[in-house]
């Protein structure tokens, strides 16, 4: 049976849609092939909680946030659906609340109860209205804000009772001071607002930066390792080149020292020619005398060659007296001598 082109296109489109759905759910932390039990929690405000954020019990991740459902059109509360990806049971008197850190994303934290009965799939867990870092910070600073407001009220009473004492200028200054204190208190309360405060926005930005760093952690570690390897290679290469050059220089110095030591030994040896010449003054003087005599003889042969080579048919003439000292070097022999 031959399949038409339209049927092939339809099958390909269905396959693409299935792959898209499966991939999207996989990225969201959902497993369509493994049914996970679903539970619900109702919160007045979910803050920065998002889908796929973790659900923890005693610090252990046991599931992920699946969906958000408004309880009514006025959104008086929000139903949070979460699924468990671990085979655990939750005591029925456990309490869930939204928690988070300065660096990191928000998550649902479950305080484990002590009941022997457990929640069934589809049950709704009890929740706490406020918890987490921002709530703790607001709880700790609320008494301070209350005391500031009480102090402002006391200032107003004191100002009212002492208005007759102070002059108009002083009264105006005090009122300005109180107004500024009231503005500062309002700014502080706005700063600590869990949803619109600057502190909450800063924490949210820090969470985003932390998430980006976590995503690029492998790349950062790889870059650091590459830099360490490159630095080590450069250091080893320079050390090896320096050691090789130093070894060559040491070898040359050893050879030079050995030759110098041999020469010194020959000079100091009285049995050798050079040693005898250096150490025996008498031999040195005799060698000087021999050299002087040889020089005189050579000069005499140069100046009076007929004395040593005399060939004559009619007899010889008298020869000049032999030299007793070296002749002047530029002396020119004269014929007939």
Coordinates of N, CA and C in Angstrom, one line a residue, residues 124-263:
X124 N -4.5 18.1 50.1 CA -3.9 19.5 50.2 C -3.2 19.6 51.5
X125 N -2.0 20.0 51.5 CA -1.2 20.1 52.7 C -1.4 21.4 53.4
X126 N -1.3 21.5 54.7 CA -1.5 22.7 55.5 C -0.3 23.6 55.1
X127 N -0.6 24.9 55.2 CA 0.4 25.9 54.8 C 0.5 27.0 55.9
X128 N 1.6 27.7 55.9 CA 1.9 28.8 56.8 C 1.9 30.0 56.0
X129 N 1.3 31.1 56.6 CA 1.1 32.3 55.8 C 2.4 33.0 55.5
X130 N 3.3 33.1 56.4 CA 4.6 33.8 56.2 C 5.7 32.9 56.7
X131 N 6.8 32.9 55.9 CA 8.0 32.2 56.4 C 9.1 32.6 55.4
X132 N 10.3 32.2 55.7 CA 11.4 32.4 54.8 C 12.2 33.6 55.3
X133 N 13.2 34.0 54.5 CA 14.1 35.1 54.8 C 13.4 36.4 54.9
X134 N 12.6 36.8 53.9 CA 12.0 38.1 54.0 C 11.0 38.2 55.2
X135 N 10.3 37.1 55.4 CA 9.3 37.2 56.6 C 10.1 37.3 57.9
X136 N 11.2 36.5 58.0 CA 12.0 36.6 59.2 C 12.6 38.0 59.4
X137 N 13.1 38.6 58.3 CA 13.6 39.9 58.4 C 12.5 40.9 58.8
X138 N 11.4 40.8 58.2 CA 10.3 41.7 58.5 C 9.9 41.5 60.0
X139 N 9.8 40.3 60.4 CA 9.4 40.0 61.8 C 10.4 40.6 62.8
X140 N 11.7 40.5 62.5 CA 12.7 41.1 63.4 C 12.7 42.6 63.4
X141 N 12.4 43.2 62.3 CA 12.4 44.7 62.2 C 11.1 45.3 62.6
X142 N 10.0 44.5 62.6 CA 8.7 45.1 63.0 C 8.7 45.7 64.4
X143 N 9.3 45.1 65.4 CA 9.3 45.8 66.7 C 10.0 47.1 66.6
X144 N 11.1 47.2 65.8 CA 11.8 48.4 65.7 C 11.0 49.5 65.1
X145 N 10.2 49.1 64.0 CA 9.3 50.1 63.4 C 8.3 50.6 64.3
X146 N 7.7 49.6 65.1 CA 6.7 50.0 66.1 C 7.3 51.0 67.1
X147 N 8.5 50.7 67.6 CA 9.1 51.6 68.6 C 9.3 53.0 67.9
X148 N 9.7 53.0 66.7 CA 9.9 54.3 66.0 C 8.6 55.1 65.9
X149 N 7.5 54.4 65.6 CA 6.2 55.0 65.5 C 5.8 55.5 66.9
X150 N 6.0 54.7 67.9 CA 5.7 55.2 69.3 C 6.5 56.4 69.7
X151 N 7.8 56.4 69.3 CA 8.6 57.6 69.6 C 8.1 58.8 68.9
X152 N 7.6 58.7 67.6 CA 7.1 59.8 66.9 C 5.8 60.3 67.6
X153 N 5.0 59.4 68.1 CA 3.8 59.8 68.8 C 4.2 60.6 70.1
X154 N 5.2 60.1 70.8 CA 5.7 60.8 72.0 C 6.2 62.2 71.7
X155 N 6.9 62.3 70.5 CA 7.4 63.6 70.1 C 6.2 64.6 69.8
X156 N 5.2 64.0 69.2 CA 4.0 64.9 69.0 C 3.4 65.4 70.3
X157 N 3.3 64.5 71.3 CA 2.7 64.9 72.5 C 3.6 66.0 73.2
X158 N 4.9 65.7 73.2 CA 5.8 66.7 73.8 C 5.7 68.0 73.1
X159 N 5.6 67.9 71.8 CA 5.6 69.2 71.0 C 4.3 69.9 71.3
X160 N 3.2 69.2 71.5 CA 1.9 69.9 71.8 C 1.9 70.5 73.2
X161 N 2.6 69.9 74.2 CA 2.7 70.4 75.5 C 3.7 71.5 75.7
X162 N 4.7 71.6 74.8 CA 5.7 72.6 75.0 C 5.6 73.6 73.8
X163 N 4.5 73.6 73.1 CA 4.4 74.6 72.0 C 4.5 76.0 72.5
X164 N 4.0 76.2 73.7 CA 4.0 77.6 74.3 C 5.4 78.0 74.7
X165 N 6.3 77.1 74.9 CA 7.6 77.4 75.4 C 8.5 77.8 74.2
X166 N 8.5 77.1 73.2 CA 9.4 77.3 72.1 C 8.8 78.4 71.2
X167 N 9.7 79.1 70.6 CA 9.4 80.2 69.6 C 8.9 79.5 68.3
X168 N 8.3 80.3 67.4 CA 7.8 79.7 66.2 C 8.9 79.0 65.3
X169 N 10.1 79.6 65.3 CA 11.2 79.0 64.5 C 11.6 77.6 65.0
X170 N 11.7 77.5 66.4 CA 12.1 76.2 67.0 C 11.0 75.2 66.8
X171 N 9.7 75.6 66.9 CA 8.6 74.8 66.7 C 8.6 74.2 65.3
X172 N 8.9 75.1 64.3 CA 8.9 74.7 62.9 C 10.0 73.7 62.7
X173 N 11.2 73.9 63.3 CA 12.3 72.9 63.1 C 11.9 71.6 63.7
X174 N 11.3 71.5 64.8 CA 10.9 70.3 65.4 C 9.9 69.6 64.6
X175 N 8.9 70.3 64.1 CA 7.9 69.7 63.2 C 8.6 69.1 61.9
X176 N 9.5 69.9 61.4 CA 10.2 69.4 60.2 C 11.0 68.1 60.5
X177 N 11.6 68.0 61.7 CA 12.4 66.8 62.1 C 11.4 65.7 62.2
X178 N 10.3 65.9 62.8 CA 9.3 64.8 63.0 C 8.8 64.3 61.6
X179 N 8.6 65.3 60.7 CA 8.1 64.9 59.4 C 9.1 64.1 58.7
X180 N 10.4 64.4 58.8 CA 11.4 63.7 58.2 C 11.6 62.3 58.7
X181 N 11.4 62.2 60.1 CA 11.4 60.9 60.7 C 10.3 60.0 60.2
X182 N 9.1 60.6 60.0 CA 8.0 59.8 59.5 C 8.2 59.4 58.1
X183 N 8.8 60.2 57.3 CA 9.1 59.8 55.9 C 10.2 58.7 55.9
X184 N 11.2 58.8 56.8 CA 12.2 57.8 56.8 C 11.6 56.4 57.3
X185 N 10.7 56.5 58.2 CA 10.0 55.3 58.7 C 9.2 54.7 57.5
X186 N 8.5 55.5 56.7 CA 7.7 55.0 55.6 C 8.6 54.4 54.6
X187 N 9.8 55.0 54.3 CA 10.7 54.5 53.3 C 11.3 53.1 53.8
X188 N 11.6 53.0 55.1 CA 12.1 51.8 55.6 C 11.0 50.7 55.5
X189 N 9.8 51.0 55.8 CA 8.7 50.0 55.7 C 8.5 49.6 54.2
X190 N 8.7 50.6 53.3 CA 8.5 50.3 51.9 C 9.7 49.4 51.4
X191 N 10.9 49.7 51.9 CA 12.1 48.9 51.6 C 11.9 47.5 52.0
X192 N 11.3 47.2 53.1 CA 11.1 45.9 53.6 C 9.9 45.2 53.1
X193 N 9.2 45.8 52.2 CA 8.0 45.1 51.6 C 8.5 43.9 50.8
X194 N 7.8 42.8 51.1 CA 8.3 41.5 50.5 C 8.1 41.5 49.0
X195 N 7.2 42.3 48.4 CA 6.8 42.2 47.0 C 7.4 43.4 46.2
X196 N 7.3 44.6 46.7 CA 7.7 45.8 45.9 C 9.0 46.5 46.5
X197 N 9.5 46.0 47.6 CA 10.6 46.7 48.2 C 11.9 46.5 47.4
X198 N 12.8 47.5 47.6 CA 14.0 47.5 46.9 C 14.9 46.3 47.4
X199 N 14.8 46.0 48.7 CA 15.5 44.8 49.2 C 15.1 43.5 48.5
X200 N 13.7 43.4 48.3 CA 13.2 42.2 47.7 C 13.7 42.1 46.2
X201 N 13.7 43.3 45.5 CA 14.2 43.3 44.2 C 15.6 43.0 44.1
X202 N 16.4 43.5 45.0 CA 17.9 43.2 45.1 C 18.1 41.7 45.3
X203 N 17.3 41.1 46.2 CA 17.5 39.7 46.4 C 17.1 38.9 45.2
X204 N 16.0 39.3 44.5 CA 15.6 38.7 43.2 C 16.7 38.7 42.2
X205 N 17.4 39.9 42.1 CA 18.5 40.1 41.1 C 19.6 39.2 41.5
X206 N 19.9 39.1 42.8 CA 21.0 38.2 43.2 C 20.7 36.8 42.9
X207 N 19.4 36.4 43.1 CA 19.0 35.0 42.7 C 19.3 34.7 41.3
X208 N 18.9 35.7 40.4 CA 19.1 35.5 39.0 C 20.6 35.4 38.6
X209 N 21.5 36.3 39.3 CA 22.9 36.2 39.0 C 23.4 34.8 39.5
X210 N 23.0 34.3 40.7 CA 23.4 33.1 41.2 C 23.0 31.9 40.2
X211 N 21.8 32.0 39.7 CA 21.4 31.0 38.8 C 22.2 31.0 37.5
X212 N 22.5 32.1 37.0 CA 23.4 32.2 35.8 C 24.8 31.6 36.1
X213 N 25.3 32.0 37.3 CA 26.6 31.4 37.6 C 26.6 29.9 37.7
X214 N 25.5 29.4 38.3 CA 25.3 27.9 38.4 C 25.3 27.3 37.1
X215 N 24.6 27.9 36.1 CA 24.4 27.3 34.8 C 25.8 27.3 34.1
X216 N 26.6 28.3 34.3 CA 27.9 28.4 33.6 C 29.1 27.9 34.5
X217 N 28.7 27.1 35.5 CA 29.8 26.7 36.4 C 30.8 25.8 35.7
X218 N 30.3 24.9 34.8 CA 31.2 24.0 34.1 C 32.2 24.8 33.2
X219 N 31.6 25.8 32.5 CA 32.5 26.6 31.6 C 33.5 27.3 32.4
X220 N 33.1 27.9 33.6 CA 34.1 28.6 34.4 C 35.2 27.7 34.9
X221 N 34.8 26.5 35.4 CA 35.8 25.6 35.9 C 36.7 25.1 34.7
X222 N 36.2 24.9 33.5 CA 37.0 24.5 32.4 C 38.0 25.6 32.1
X223 N 37.6 26.9 32.1 CA 38.5 28.0 31.8 C 39.6 28.1 32.8
X224 N 39.3 27.9 34.1 CA 40.3 28.0 35.1 C 41.3 26.9 35.0
X225 N 40.8 25.6 34.7 CA 41.7 24.5 34.5 C 42.7 24.8 33.3
X226 N 42.1 25.3 32.2 CA 43.0 25.6 31.0 C 44.1 26.7 31.4
X227 N 43.7 27.7 32.1 CA 44.7 28.7 32.5 C 45.8 28.1 33.4
X228 N 45.3 27.2 34.4 CA 46.3 26.5 35.2 C 47.3 25.6 34.4
X229 N 46.8 24.9 33.5 CA 47.6 24.0 32.6 C 48.6 24.8 31.8
X230 N 48.1 25.9 31.2 CA 49.0 26.8 30.4 C 50.1 27.4 31.2
X231 N 49.7 27.9 32.4 CA 50.7 28.5 33.3 C 51.8 27.5 33.7
X232 N 51.3 26.3 34.1 CA 52.2 25.2 34.5 C 53.2 24.9 33.3
X233 N 52.7 24.8 32.1 CA 53.5 24.4 30.9 C 54.5 25.5 30.7
X234 N 54.1 26.8 30.8 CA 55.1 27.9 30.6 C 56.2 27.9 31.6
X235 N 55.8 27.6 32.9 CA 56.8 27.6 34.0 C 57.8 26.4 33.8
X236 N 57.2 25.2 33.4 CA 58.1 24.1 33.3 C 59.1 24.3 32.1
X237 N 58.5 24.9 31.0 CA 59.4 25.1 29.8 C 60.6 26.1 30.1
X238 N 60.3 27.1 30.8 CA 61.3 28.1 31.2 C 62.3 27.5 32.1
X239 N 61.9 26.7 33.1 CA 62.8 26.1 34.1 C 63.7 25.1 33.3
X240 N 63.1 24.3 32.4 CA 63.9 23.3 31.7 C 64.9 23.9 30.8
X241 N 64.6 25.1 30.1 CA 65.6 25.8 29.3 C 66.7 26.3 30.2
X242 N 66.3 26.9 31.3 CA 67.3 27.5 32.2 C 68.3 26.4 32.8
X243 N 67.7 25.3 33.2 CA 68.5 24.2 33.7 C 69.5 23.6 32.6
X244 N 69.0 23.5 31.4 CA 69.8 23.0 30.3 C 71.0 23.9 30.0
X245 N 70.7 25.2 30.0 CA 71.8 26.2 29.7 C 72.8 26.2 30.9
X246 N 72.3 26.1 32.1 CA 73.2 26.1 33.3 C 74.0 24.8 33.3
X247 N 73.5 23.7 32.9 CA 74.3 22.5 32.9 C 75.4 22.6 31.8
X248 N 75.0 23.2 30.6 CA 76.1 23.3 29.6 C 77.2 24.2 30.1
X249 N 76.8 25.3 30.7 CA 77.9 26.3 31.3 C 78.7 25.6 32.3
X250 N 78.1 24.8 33.2 CA 78.9 24.1 34.2 C 79.8 23.1 33.6
X251 N 79.4 22.4 32.5 CA 80.3 21.4 31.8 C 81.5 22.1 31.2
X252 N 81.2 23.3 30.6 CA 82.4 24.0 30.0 C 83.3 24.5 31.1
X253 N 82.8 25.0 32.2 CA 83.6 25.4 33.3 C 84.5 24.3 33.9
X254 N 83.8 23.1 33.9 CA 84.6 21.9 34.4 C 85.8 21.6 33.5
X255 N 85.5 21.6 32.1 CA 86.6 21.4 31.2 C 87.7 22.4 31.3
X256 N 87.3 23.7 31.4 CA 88.4 24.7 31.5 C 89.2 24.5 32.8
X257 N 88.5 24.2 33.9 CA 89.2 24.0 35.2 C 90.1 22.8 35.1
X258 N 89.7 21.8 34.4 CA 90.6 20.6 34.3 C 91.8 20.9 33.5
X259 N 91.6 21.7 32.4 CA 92.8 22.0 31.6 C 93.7 22.9 32.3
X260 N 93.2 23.9 33.1 CA 94.0 24.8 33.9 C 94.8 24.0 35.0
X261 N 94.1 23.1 35.6 CA 94.7 22.3 36.6 C 95.9 21.5 36.0
X262 N 95.7 20.9 34.8 CA 96.8 20.1 34.2 C 98.0 21.0 33.9
X263 N 97.7 22.2 33.4 CA 98.8 23.1 33.0 C 99.6 23.5 34.3

